[in-house]
Coordinates of C-alpha atoms in Angstrom, one line a residue:
M1 CA -47.6 56.2 32.5
N2 CA -48.1 53.0 30.6
S3 CA -44.4 52.5 30.2
L4 CA -43.9 52.9 34.0
L5 CA -46.5 50.3 34.7
M6 CA -44.9 47.9 32.2
L7 CA -41.5 48.4 33.9
L8 CA -43.0 47.8 37.4
S9 CA -44.8 44.7 36.1
V10 CA -41.6 42.8 35.1
P11 CA -40.1 42.4 38.6
I12 CA -43.6 41.7 40.0
A13 CA -44.1 38.9 37.5
L14 CA -40.7 37.5 38.1
L15 CA -41.3 37.5 41.9
S16 CA -44.6 35.7 41.3
I17 CA -42.9 33.0 39.2
L18 CA -40.1 32.5 41.8
S19 CA -42.5 32.3 44.7
F20 CA -44.6 29.8 42.8
C21 CA -41.4 27.7 42.1
F22 CA -40.4 27.7 45.7
L23 CA -43.9 26.7 46.8
H24 CA -43.9 24.0 44.1
P25 CA -40.3 22.5 44.0
T26 CA -41.0 20.1 41.1
Y27 CA -41.7 23.1 38.8
F28 CA -38.5 24.8 40.0
L29 CA -36.5 21.6 39.1
G30 CA -38.1 21.4 35.7
W31 CA -37.2 25.1 35.0
K32 CA -33.7 24.5 36.1
M33 CA -33.4 21.4 33.8
L34 CA -34.8 23.4 30.9
M35 CA -32.2 26.2 31.4
S36 CA -29.3 23.6 31.5
S37 CA -30.6 21.3 28.7
Q38 CA -28.2 22.6 26.1
Q39 CA -25.5 20.0 25.8
V40 CA -21.9 21.1 26.4
A41 CA -19.2 20.2 23.9
D42 CA -16.3 17.9 24.8
L43 CA -14.4 19.2 21.8
V44 CA -14.7 22.2 19.6
V45 CA -12.8 22.1 16.2
R46 CA -12.4 25.5 14.8
N47 CA -10.6 27.7 12.3
G48 CA -10.6 25.3 9.4
V49 CA -12.2 24.2 6.2
I50 CA -14.5 21.4 7.3
Y51 CA -16.0 19.4 4.4
T52 CA -19.0 17.8 6.0
G53 CA -20.2 15.5 3.2
D54 CA -23.7 16.7 4.0
D55 CA -25.3 18.5 1.1
S56 CA -27.4 20.7 3.4
L57 CA -24.2 22.4 4.7
P58 CA -21.2 21.2 2.5
F59 CA -18.6 23.3 4.4
A60 CA -18.3 24.7 7.9
E61 CA -15.7 26.6 9.9
S62 CA -16.2 24.9 13.2
M63 CA -17.6 21.7 14.7
A64 CA -18.7 20.7 18.2
V65 CA -18.4 17.1 19.5
A66 CA -20.0 15.6 22.6
N67 CA -20.0 11.9 23.7
G68 CA -18.3 10.9 20.5
R69 CA -20.8 12.4 18.2
V70 CA -21.1 15.5 16.1
L71 CA -23.2 18.1 18.1
R72 CA -23.1 21.1 15.8
V73 CA -21.4 22.4 12.7
G74 CA -21.4 25.9 11.4
N75 CA -19.6 29.2 11.9
H76 CA -17.4 29.9 14.9
S77 CA -19.9 31.9 17.0
Y78 CA -22.7 29.4 16.4
V79 CA -20.5 26.4 17.5
Q80 CA -18.7 28.3 20.3
E81 CA -22.1 28.6 22.2
L82 CA -21.6 25.0 23.2
A83 CA -18.2 25.5 24.7
S84 CA -17.7 25.6 28.4
Y85 CA -15.1 25.2 31.1
G86 CA -13.3 21.9 30.3
T87 CA -14.1 21.9 26.6
E88 CA -11.1 21.0 24.5
V89 CA -10.4 23.3 21.6
L90 CA -8.6 22.1 18.5
D91 CA -7.4 25.0 16.3
L92 CA -7.0 23.7 12.7
G93 CA -4.9 26.6 11.6
G94 CA -6.9 26.7 8.4
K95 CA -6.4 23.1 7.5
V96 CA -9.0 21.0 5.6
V97 CA -11.0 18.4 7.5
V98 CA -13.0 15.6 5.9
P99 CA -15.1 12.8 7.3
G100 CA -13.2 9.6 8.2
F101 CA -12.6 7.6 5.1
I102 CA -14.4 4.3 4.7
D103 CA -12.5 1.6 2.7
S104 CA -15.3 -0.4 1.1
H105 CA -13.4 -3.5 0.4
V106 CA -10.5 -5.0 2.3
H107 CA -9.2 -8.3 3.5
F108 CA -8.3 -6.9 6.9
I109 CA -6.9 -9.9 8.8
P110 CA -5.1 -11.4 5.7
G111 CA -3.6 -7.9 5.1
G112 CA -2.3 -7.8 8.7
L113 CA -0.9 -11.3 8.4
Q114 CA 0.8 -10.5 5.2
M115 CA 2.6 -7.6 6.9
M116 CA 4.4 -10.3 8.9
Q117 CA 5.3 -12.4 5.8
V118 CA 7.5 -11.9 2.7
D119 CA 6.4 -8.7 1.0
L120 CA 6.6 -8.9 -2.8
R121 CA 4.5 -5.9 -3.6
G122 CA 6.1 -3.6 -6.1
V123 CA 8.8 -6.0 -7.1
N124 CA 9.6 -5.3 -10.8
K125 CA 12.5 -7.6 -11.5
K126 CA 12.8 -11.4 -11.4
D127 CA 16.1 -11.1 -9.6
E128 CA 14.5 -9.1 -6.8
F129 CA 11.7 -11.6 -6.5
I130 CA 14.3 -14.4 -6.0
R131 CA 16.4 -12.3 -3.6
R132 CA 13.5 -11.7 -1.2
I133 CA 12.8 -15.4 -1.0
K134 CA 16.5 -16.1 -0.5
D135 CA 16.6 -13.6 2.4
A136 CA 13.5 -15.3 3.9
V137 CA 15.2 -18.7 3.9
Q138 CA 18.1 -17.3 6.0
S139 CA 15.7 -16.4 8.8
T140 CA 13.4 -19.5 8.6
K141 CA 14.2 -22.8 10.3
Q142 CA 14.2 -25.9 8.1
G143 CA 10.8 -27.5 7.7
S144 CA 8.9 -24.3 8.3
W145 CA 6.7 -22.8 5.7
I146 CA 7.8 -19.6 3.9
L147 CA 4.7 -17.5 3.2
G148 CA 4.4 -14.3 1.2
G149 CA 2.4 -12.4 -1.3
G150 CA 1.8 -9.3 -3.4
W151 CA 3.8 -10.3 -6.5
N152 CA 2.6 -9.0 -9.9
N153 CA 4.2 -10.5 -12.9
D154 CA 3.1 -7.6 -15.1
L155 CA 5.6 -5.4 -13.3
W156 CA 8.5 -7.4 -14.7
G157 CA 7.2 -7.9 -18.2
G158 CA 4.5 -10.5 -17.7
D159 CA 6.5 -13.8 -17.4
L160 CA 4.8 -16.0 -14.8
P161 CA 7.1 -17.3 -12.0
A162 CA 7.7 -21.0 -11.6
A163 CA 8.9 -23.3 -8.9
S164 CA 12.2 -23.6 -10.7
W165 CA 13.0 -20.0 -9.9
I166 CA 13.3 -20.8 -6.2
D167 CA 13.7 -24.6 -5.9
D168 CA 17.5 -24.6 -5.7
F169 CA 17.7 -22.6 -2.4
T170 CA 14.5 -23.9 -0.8
P171 CA 15.1 -27.7 -0.6
F172 CA 14.1 -27.9 3.1
N173 CA 11.2 -25.4 3.2
P174 CA 7.8 -25.5 1.6
V175 CA 7.0 -22.1 0.0
W176 CA 3.6 -20.5 -0.9
L177 CA 3.5 -17.0 -2.5
L178 CA 0.1 -15.5 -3.3
R179 CA -0.3 -13.2 -6.3
T180 CA -1.4 -9.7 -5.6
D181 CA -5.0 -10.4 -6.7
G182 CA -5.4 -13.4 -4.5
H183 CA -6.5 -15.6 -7.4
M184 CA -3.2 -17.3 -8.2
G185 CA -0.3 -18.6 -6.1
L186 CA 3.2 -20.1 -6.5
A187 CA 4.3 -23.2 -4.7
N188 CA 7.8 -24.6 -4.8
S189 CA 8.5 -28.2 -5.5
V190 CA 8.7 -29.1 -1.8
A191 CA 5.2 -27.7 -1.2
L192 CA 3.8 -29.5 -4.3
M193 CA 5.3 -32.8 -3.1
L194 CA 4.1 -32.3 0.5
C195 CA 0.6 -31.6 -0.8
G196 CA 0.5 -34.4 -3.3
V197 CA 0.3 -32.3 -6.4
T198 CA 1.9 -34.3 -9.3
N199 CA 1.6 -34.7 -13.1
T200 CA -1.3 -37.1 -12.5
T201 CA -3.3 -34.7 -10.3
D202 CA -6.5 -33.6 -12.0
D203 CA -7.5 -29.9 -12.2
P204 CA -10.2 -29.3 -9.6
S205 CA -13.6 -27.9 -10.6
E206 CA -13.2 -24.1 -11.3
G207 CA -9.5 -24.3 -10.9
T208 CA -6.3 -24.8 -12.9
I209 CA -2.9 -26.4 -12.3
R210 CA -0.5 -24.7 -14.7
R211 CA 1.7 -27.3 -16.4
T212 CA 4.8 -27.5 -18.6
P213 CA 4.4 -28.9 -22.1
D214 CA 5.2 -32.4 -20.8
G215 CA 2.5 -32.1 -18.1
E216 CA 4.6 -31.3 -15.0
P217 CA 3.1 -28.7 -12.6
T218 CA 5.0 -25.4 -12.9
G219 CA 4.1 -24.5 -9.3
L220 CA 1.3 -22.1 -10.3
L221 CA -2.2 -22.8 -9.0
I222 CA -5.2 -20.8 -10.1
E223 CA -8.5 -20.2 -8.3
S224 CA -9.9 -23.3 -6.6
A225 CA -6.7 -25.2 -7.3
M226 CA -5.0 -23.1 -4.7
S227 CA -6.8 -25.1 -2.1
L228 CA -4.5 -28.1 -2.9
V229 CA -1.7 -26.2 -1.1
M230 CA -3.5 -23.7 1.1
S231 CA -5.5 -26.5 2.9
Q232 CA -2.2 -28.0 4.0
I233 CA -0.6 -24.8 5.4
P234 CA -0.7 -24.7 9.2
E235 CA -3.4 -22.4 10.5
D236 CA -2.4 -19.0 11.8
S237 CA -2.6 -18.9 15.6
V238 CA -5.2 -16.8 17.4
D239 CA -2.5 -14.6 18.7
D240 CA -1.1 -14.0 15.2
R241 CA -4.5 -13.1 13.9
R242 CA -5.1 -10.7 16.8
E243 CA -1.7 -9.1 16.2
A244 CA -2.7 -8.9 12.5
L245 CA -5.8 -6.9 13.5
L246 CA -3.6 -4.4 15.5
R247 CA -1.1 -4.0 12.6
A248 CA -3.8 -3.5 10.1
S249 CA -5.7 -1.0 12.2
N250 CA -2.6 1.1 12.9
L251 CA -1.9 1.2 9.1
A252 CA -5.5 2.1 8.3
L253 CA -5.5 5.0 10.9
S254 CA -2.3 6.4 9.4
R255 CA -4.1 6.6 6.1
G256 CA -7.1 8.3 7.4
V257 CA -9.3 5.2 7.3
T258 CA -11.7 5.0 10.3
T259 CA -14.0 2.2 9.0
V260 CA -13.4 -0.8 6.7
V261 CA -15.7 -3.2 5.0
D262 CA -13.9 -6.5 5.7
V263 CA -14.7 -9.3 3.2
G264 CA -12.5 -11.6 5.2
R265 CA -10.1 -14.4 4.5
Y266 CA -12.4 -15.9 2.0
Y267 CA -10.9 -16.5 -1.5
P268 CA -11.7 -19.2 -4.1
G269 CA -10.1 -22.4 -2.8
T270 CA -10.2 -21.4 0.9
S271 CA -12.4 -22.6 3.7
A272 CA -15.6 -20.6 4.4
N273 CA -14.9 -21.2 8.1
L274 CA -12.0 -18.8 8.2
S275 CA -14.1 -15.7 8.3
W276 CA -16.2 -17.1 11.1
E277 CA -13.1 -18.0 13.1
D278 CA -11.9 -14.4 12.8
F279 CA -15.3 -13.2 13.9
S280 CA -15.2 -15.2 17.1
D281 CA -11.5 -15.3 17.8
V282 CA -10.5 -11.8 16.8
Y283 CA -13.4 -9.3 16.4
Q284 CA -15.7 -10.5 19.2
W285 CA -12.6 -10.8 21.5
A286 CA -11.3 -7.3 20.5
D287 CA -14.7 -5.7 21.0
S288 CA -15.3 -7.3 24.4
M289 CA -11.8 -6.3 25.5
S290 CA -12.1 -2.7 24.2
K291 CA -9.2 -3.2 21.8
M292 CA -10.9 -2.2 18.6
K293 CA -9.2 0.8 16.9
V294 CA -11.0 0.9 13.6
R295 CA -14.7 0.3 12.9
V296 CA -15.4 -2.8 10.8
C297 CA -18.4 -4.0 8.8
L298 CA -18.1 -7.7 8.2
F299 CA -19.2 -9.8 5.2
F300 CA -19.3 -13.6 5.4
P301 CA -19.2 -16.3 2.7
M302 CA -22.6 -16.6 1.0
E303 CA -22.6 -20.3 1.4
T304 CA -22.9 -19.7 5.2
W305 CA -25.9 -17.4 4.8
S306 CA -28.2 -19.3 7.2
R307 CA -25.5 -19.1 10.0
L308 CA -25.4 -15.4 9.6
V309 CA -29.2 -15.1 9.8
D310 CA -29.0 -17.0 13.1
V311 CA -26.4 -14.5 14.4
I312 CA -28.4 -11.5 13.4
N313 CA -31.5 -12.9 15.0
K314 CA -29.5 -13.2 18.3
I315 CA -27.4 -10.0 18.4
G316 CA -28.8 -7.7 15.6
H317 CA -26.7 -6.0 13.0
A318 CA -24.1 -4.6 15.4
L319 CA -22.0 -5.8 18.3
S320 CA -21.2 -2.2 19.1
E321 CA -20.3 1.0 17.5
W322 CA -17.1 -0.8 16.4
V323 CA -18.3 -4.0 14.9
Y324 CA -21.2 -4.1 12.3
I325 CA -22.7 -7.1 10.6
G326 CA -22.8 -6.4 6.9
G327 CA -24.0 -9.3 4.8
V328 CA -22.8 -12.2 2.6
K329 CA -20.3 -12.3 -0.3
A330 CA -19.7 -14.7 -3.2
F331 CA -17.5 -14.9 -6.3
A332 CA -18.6 -15.0 -9.9
D333 CA -15.1 -15.0 -11.6
G334 CA -11.4 -14.5 -11.0
S335 CA -9.1 -11.7 -11.9
L336 CA -7.7 -9.9 -15.0
G337 CA -4.1 -10.5 -13.9
S338 CA -4.6 -14.2 -13.5
N339 CA -6.5 -14.4 -16.8
S340 CA -9.4 -15.8 -14.9
A341 CA -11.9 -12.9 -15.1
L342 CA -14.9 -13.9 -17.2
F343 CA -15.3 -12.1 -20.6
Y344 CA -17.5 -12.4 -23.6
E345 CA -14.4 -12.5 -25.8
P346 CA -11.2 -14.4 -25.3
Y347 CA -8.0 -13.0 -23.9
V348 CA -5.8 -11.6 -26.7
D349 CA -2.7 -13.2 -25.0
D350 CA -4.5 -16.5 -24.5
P351 CA -6.9 -17.0 -27.4
N352 CA -8.6 -20.1 -26.1
N353 CA -9.4 -18.6 -22.7
Y354 CA -12.5 -16.6 -21.8
G355 CA -11.8 -16.7 -18.1
Q356 CA -13.4 -18.7 -15.4
Q357 CA -16.9 -18.7 -13.9
V358 CA -16.0 -20.0 -10.4
I359 CA -19.5 -21.1 -9.4
E360 CA -22.5 -22.5 -11.3
S361 CA -25.1 -19.9 -12.2
D362 CA -28.0 -21.8 -10.6
V363 CA -26.1 -22.4 -7.4
L364 CA -25.3 -18.7 -7.2
F365 CA -28.9 -17.7 -8.0
N366 CA -30.4 -20.0 -5.3
M367 CA -28.0 -18.8 -2.6
T368 CA -28.6 -15.1 -3.6
L369 CA -32.4 -15.8 -3.5
E370 CA -32.3 -17.3 -0.1
S371 CA -29.9 -14.8 1.4
D372 CA -32.1 -11.9 0.1
L373 CA -35.3 -13.5 1.3
S374 CA -33.7 -13.7 4.7
G375 CA -33.0 -9.9 4.6
L376 CA -29.3 -10.1 4.1
Q377 CA -27.3 -7.7 2.0
V378 CA -25.6 -9.5 -0.9
A379 CA -22.2 -8.6 -2.5
I380 CA -20.8 -10.6 -5.4
H381 CA -17.3 -10.3 -6.9
A382 CA -17.4 -9.7 -10.7
I383 CA -14.5 -8.3 -12.8
G384 CA -15.0 -9.4 -16.4
D385 CA -17.8 -7.9 -18.5
K386 CA -19.6 -11.2 -18.8
A387 CA -19.4 -11.8 -15.1
N388 CA -20.9 -8.4 -14.3
D389 CA -23.8 -9.0 -16.7
L390 CA -24.3 -12.5 -15.1
I391 CA -24.7 -10.9 -11.7
L392 CA -26.9 -8.1 -12.9
N393 CA -29.2 -10.8 -14.4
I394 CA -29.2 -12.7 -11.1
Y395 CA -30.0 -9.6 -9.1
D396 CA -32.8 -8.7 -11.5
S397 CA -34.4 -12.1 -11.2
V398 CA -34.1 -12.2 -7.4
T399 CA -35.7 -8.7 -7.2
S400 CA -38.6 -9.9 -9.4
T401 CA -39.1 -13.0 -7.3
N402 CA -38.7 -11.6 -3.8
G403 CA -40.3 -8.2 -4.5
W404 CA -39.1 -4.7 -4.0
R405 CA -37.2 -3.5 -0.9
D406 CA -34.2 -1.3 -0.1
R407 CA -31.6 -4.1 -0.5
R408 CA -28.6 -2.3 -1.9
F409 CA -27.2 -5.2 -3.9
R410 CA -23.4 -4.8 -4.4
I411 CA -21.1 -5.8 -7.2
E412 CA -17.5 -5.9 -5.9
H413 CA -15.0 -4.5 -8.4
A414 CA -17.3 -3.9 -11.5
Q415 CA -14.0 -3.5 -13.3
H416 CA -14.7 -4.2 -17.0
L417 CA -18.2 -3.5 -18.3
A418 CA -19.9 -4.1 -21.6
M419 CA -21.6 -1.4 -23.5
G420 CA -24.9 -0.4 -21.8
T421 CA -24.0 -2.1 -18.5
P422 CA -23.4 1.2 -16.5
D423 CA -27.0 2.1 -17.3
R424 CA -28.2 -1.1 -15.7
F425 CA -26.4 -0.3 -12.4
G426 CA -28.5 2.8 -12.1
K427 CA -31.8 1.3 -13.2
Q428 CA -31.4 -1.6 -10.8
R429 CA -30.2 0.7 -7.9
L430 CA -27.0 -1.2 -7.4
V431 CA -23.9 -0.4 -5.5
A432 CA -20.7 -0.5 -7.6
S433 CA -17.9 -1.2 -5.1
M434 CA -14.8 -0.2 -7.0
Q435 CA -11.1 0.2 -6.4
P436 CA -9.5 3.1 -8.2
D437 CA -5.8 2.1 -7.5
H438 CA -6.3 -1.2 -9.4
L439 CA -6.3 1.0 -12.4
L440 CA -2.7 1.8 -11.9
D441 CA -1.7 -1.9 -12.0
D442 CA -3.9 -2.7 -15.0
A443 CA -3.4 0.3 -17.3
D444 CA -0.4 -1.3 -19.1
S445 CA -1.6 -4.9 -19.0
A446 CA -5.2 -4.5 -19.9
S447 CA -4.5 -3.7 -23.6
K448 CA -2.2 -6.7 -23.8
K449 CA -4.8 -9.0 -22.4
L450 CA -8.0 -7.5 -23.9
G451 CA -6.9 -5.5 -26.9
K452 CA -6.8 -1.7 -26.9
D453 CA -10.5 -1.2 -28.0
R454 CA -11.9 -3.4 -25.3
A455 CA -9.6 -2.1 -22.6
D456 CA -10.3 1.6 -23.5
N457 CA -14.0 1.3 -23.8
G458 CA -14.9 -0.8 -20.8
S459 CA -12.4 -0.4 -18.0
Y460 CA -12.9 1.4 -14.7
L461 CA -15.9 3.4 -15.8
F462 CA -16.3 5.5 -12.7
R463 CA -17.9 8.5 -14.3
S464 CA -20.3 6.4 -16.5
V465 CA -21.5 4.5 -13.5
L466 CA -22.0 7.7 -11.5
E467 CA -23.8 9.5 -14.3
N468 CA -26.2 6.6 -14.5
N469 CA -27.2 7.2 -10.9
A470 CA -25.6 4.1 -9.4
L471 CA -24.2 4.3 -5.9
V472 CA -20.4 4.2 -6.1
A473 CA -18.3 3.2 -3.1
F474 CA -14.5 3.2 -3.3
G475 CA -12.0 0.9 -1.5
S476 CA -8.6 -0.6 -1.9
D477 CA -9.0 -4.4 -1.9
W478 CA -6.0 -4.3 0.5
P479 CA -3.6 -6.1 0.6
V480 CA -4.1 -6.4 -3.2
A481 CA -3.5 -2.7 -3.4
D482 CA -2.3 -0.3 -0.7
I483 CA -4.9 0.9 1.8
N484 CA -4.7 4.6 0.9
P485 CA -7.8 6.6 0.1
L486 CA -5.9 9.8 -0.8
S487 CA -4.1 7.8 -3.5
G488 CA -7.4 6.4 -4.6
I489 CA -9.0 9.8 -4.8
K490 CA -6.1 11.1 -6.9
T491 CA -6.3 8.1 -9.2
A492 CA -10.1 8.5 -9.7
M493 CA -9.6 12.2 -10.5
R494 CA -6.5 11.9 -12.7
R495 CA -6.4 8.2 -14.0
Q496 CA -2.7 8.6 -14.7
P497 CA -0.3 5.7 -14.0
P498 CA 3.2 6.6 -12.8
T499 CA 4.9 6.1 -16.1
W500 CA 2.2 7.7 -18.3
E501 CA 2.2 11.3 -19.5
N502 CA -1.6 11.4 -20.0
A503 CA -4.7 9.9 -18.4
W504 CA -6.0 6.5 -19.3
I505 CA -9.6 7.1 -20.6
P506 CA -9.8 10.8 -19.5
S507 CA -13.5 10.9 -20.1
E508 CA -13.9 8.7 -17.0
C509 CA -12.2 11.1 -14.6
I510 CA -14.4 12.4 -11.8
S511 CA -14.4 15.4 -9.5
L512 CA -12.8 15.7 -6.0
D513 CA -16.3 15.9 -4.5
D514 CA -17.5 12.7 -6.2
A515 CA -14.3 10.9 -5.3
I516 CA -14.4 11.9 -1.6
K517 CA -18.1 11.0 -1.4
A518 CA -17.3 7.5 -2.7
Y519 CA -15.0 7.1 0.3
T520 CA -17.4 8.6 2.8
I521 CA -21.1 9.1 2.6
S522 CA -21.7 6.9 -0.4
A523 CA -19.5 4.2 1.1
A524 CA -21.6 4.4 4.3
R525 CA -24.8 4.1 2.4
A526 CA -23.4 1.2 0.4
S527 CA -23.3 -0.8 3.7
F528 CA -26.3 0.6 5.5
L529 CA -24.1 2.6 7.8
D530 CA -25.2 6.1 6.8
N531 CA -27.2 6.7 10.0
D532 CA -24.0 6.7 12.0
L533 CA -21.2 7.3 9.5
G534 CA -20.1 9.0 6.3
S535 CA -20.7 12.7 7.0
L536 CA -20.0 15.2 9.7
S537 CA -23.7 15.8 10.4
P538 CA -25.2 16.4 13.8
G539 CA -25.9 13.1 15.6
K540 CA -23.4 11.1 13.6
L541 CA -20.2 9.6 15.0
A542 CA -17.4 12.2 15.0
D543 CA -14.9 10.3 12.8
F544 CA -12.8 12.9 10.9
V545 CA -9.4 13.4 9.3
I546 CA -7.2 16.5 9.2
L547 CA -5.4 16.9 5.9
S548 CA -2.2 18.8 5.3
T549 CA -3.7 21.2 2.8
H550 CA -5.1 24.6 3.7
S551 CA -7.1 25.2 0.6
W552 CA -10.0 23.2 -0.8
E553 CA -9.4 24.8 -4.2
E554 CA -5.8 23.7 -4.2
F555 CA -6.7 20.2 -3.1
A556 CA -9.2 20.0 -6.0
E557 CA -6.6 21.3 -8.4
S558 CA -3.6 19.2 -7.3
A559 CA -5.5 16.1 -6.0
S560 CA -2.7 15.8 -3.5
A561 CA -2.6 16.0 0.3
S562 CA -1.3 13.9 3.2
I563 CA -2.8 12.8 6.6
T564 CA -2.1 15.1 9.5
A565 CA -4.3 13.4 12.1
T566 CA -7.1 10.9 12.3
Y567 CA -9.9 11.1 14.9
I568 CA -12.5 8.5 15.9
S569 CA -15.4 9.5 18.1
G570 CA -13.8 12.9 18.6
V571 CA -10.6 11.3 20.0
R572 CA -7.3 11.4 18.3
A573 CA -6.3 8.0 17.0
Y574 CA -3.4 8.9 14.8
P575 CA -0.6 9.9 15.3

């Protein structure tokens, strides 16, 4: 009898609710909204191995995307609940998916411009170097500059190029060729004459004019001396720089890169205004015209910190989901390849040279102090062991003066570290922004420049820095090295240069998980972007990459894969 009464009571209760809703239409509307409040997916990605980068659920089979953001991740049935008529379904066929890669250190516009110039990357013979310049002369009208870059003298045995290599066939064209690291350049004699560089020209502060034994310039200019020529080169047009952004973006997408941290056209010896010109002429324009294809986080020259504070006060830390305002950047030293990185001990191949500190310590400290006090994130380039300790000391002093906050101070490169320095990165809660593929270029030359013990004990200490609880973010420094996270991941895991049979410093190899995190969630945290980017977590932007591999285990074993497709905000951007 009780069961019968219960059965009869259900329809009676339902009728009562319905009659109440009809009598009170606002309640009926609320009930209807409640029933339809579950969001419908625009895209469901299924049947794959989805590495989320989120430790609460490291792997998933499916993912739902709505309005450009991750809606849900999990097994197929759980995600499929959000599919409806019109939902696009992407069957991965078992392939691996990872969050969109973040390249934590690029010179994006210069890289795009260099794609339109003489490409000297990978040249390993003097004859080939000369041939490429000869070819450029044939297609360049008299009087016009011939520009190029990417050369690395270590690839052809170490001999530095000279103007005499190219003077004979460039009598009517000034030539400027930037070394791969951006800290040294070669000018031909026409360019030197045009810019007034002679045997009586003094070396500028923090710069060097390389000279022959009788005092004549060889054509090589190092660090701030590069400005003697670079300041005279006609400025790149706005259209050329906008085209450079497009070229750079397309290349990045083809490599699975969905976000870059762009440190700009700012090198020692260049104008601090260049980065600001790119901000207004290129990035603000592209964002307003809906032409951005890759997300960017911008860093500006530290000497312009007050200008950046004004911008942030007006527009905040983001123009949109495409353009983020990062912070300020400065240089402490040069590069290993140019013998200008700052070390405690002299270069073995240049016994009177300890490298160059390219800015006075008190000037750098005061700028860092003011930038930090204004709430800006600070990033400083340091390659040599002495330069890294110099910046660690400055950061420690600034923290003591300004008090504790979540500032995420960055050291860009952190390439050669003294004993005990990795521990300081962790204790000071610093970001080590490192570039694994630089290791491939330096493995042969580091021992020649530093000696085997120094090179083997302090170079590219990925694992040591990680184990000391520092935040490690990986990048390329493109166009210094290729923009290619999959290559960087393999290098960080294997540390094996192309001509080597074994790893260089095998104790510093890291796992696939650590390497991918350095290109994703850790890279996002390193630039305060982790609320939106870095992992495939619900609520974050749906930037992801489909890899060619079908097995995570095989990927971890081989460290090899290729890019099948790149998605930004759940929309395919490549191919």
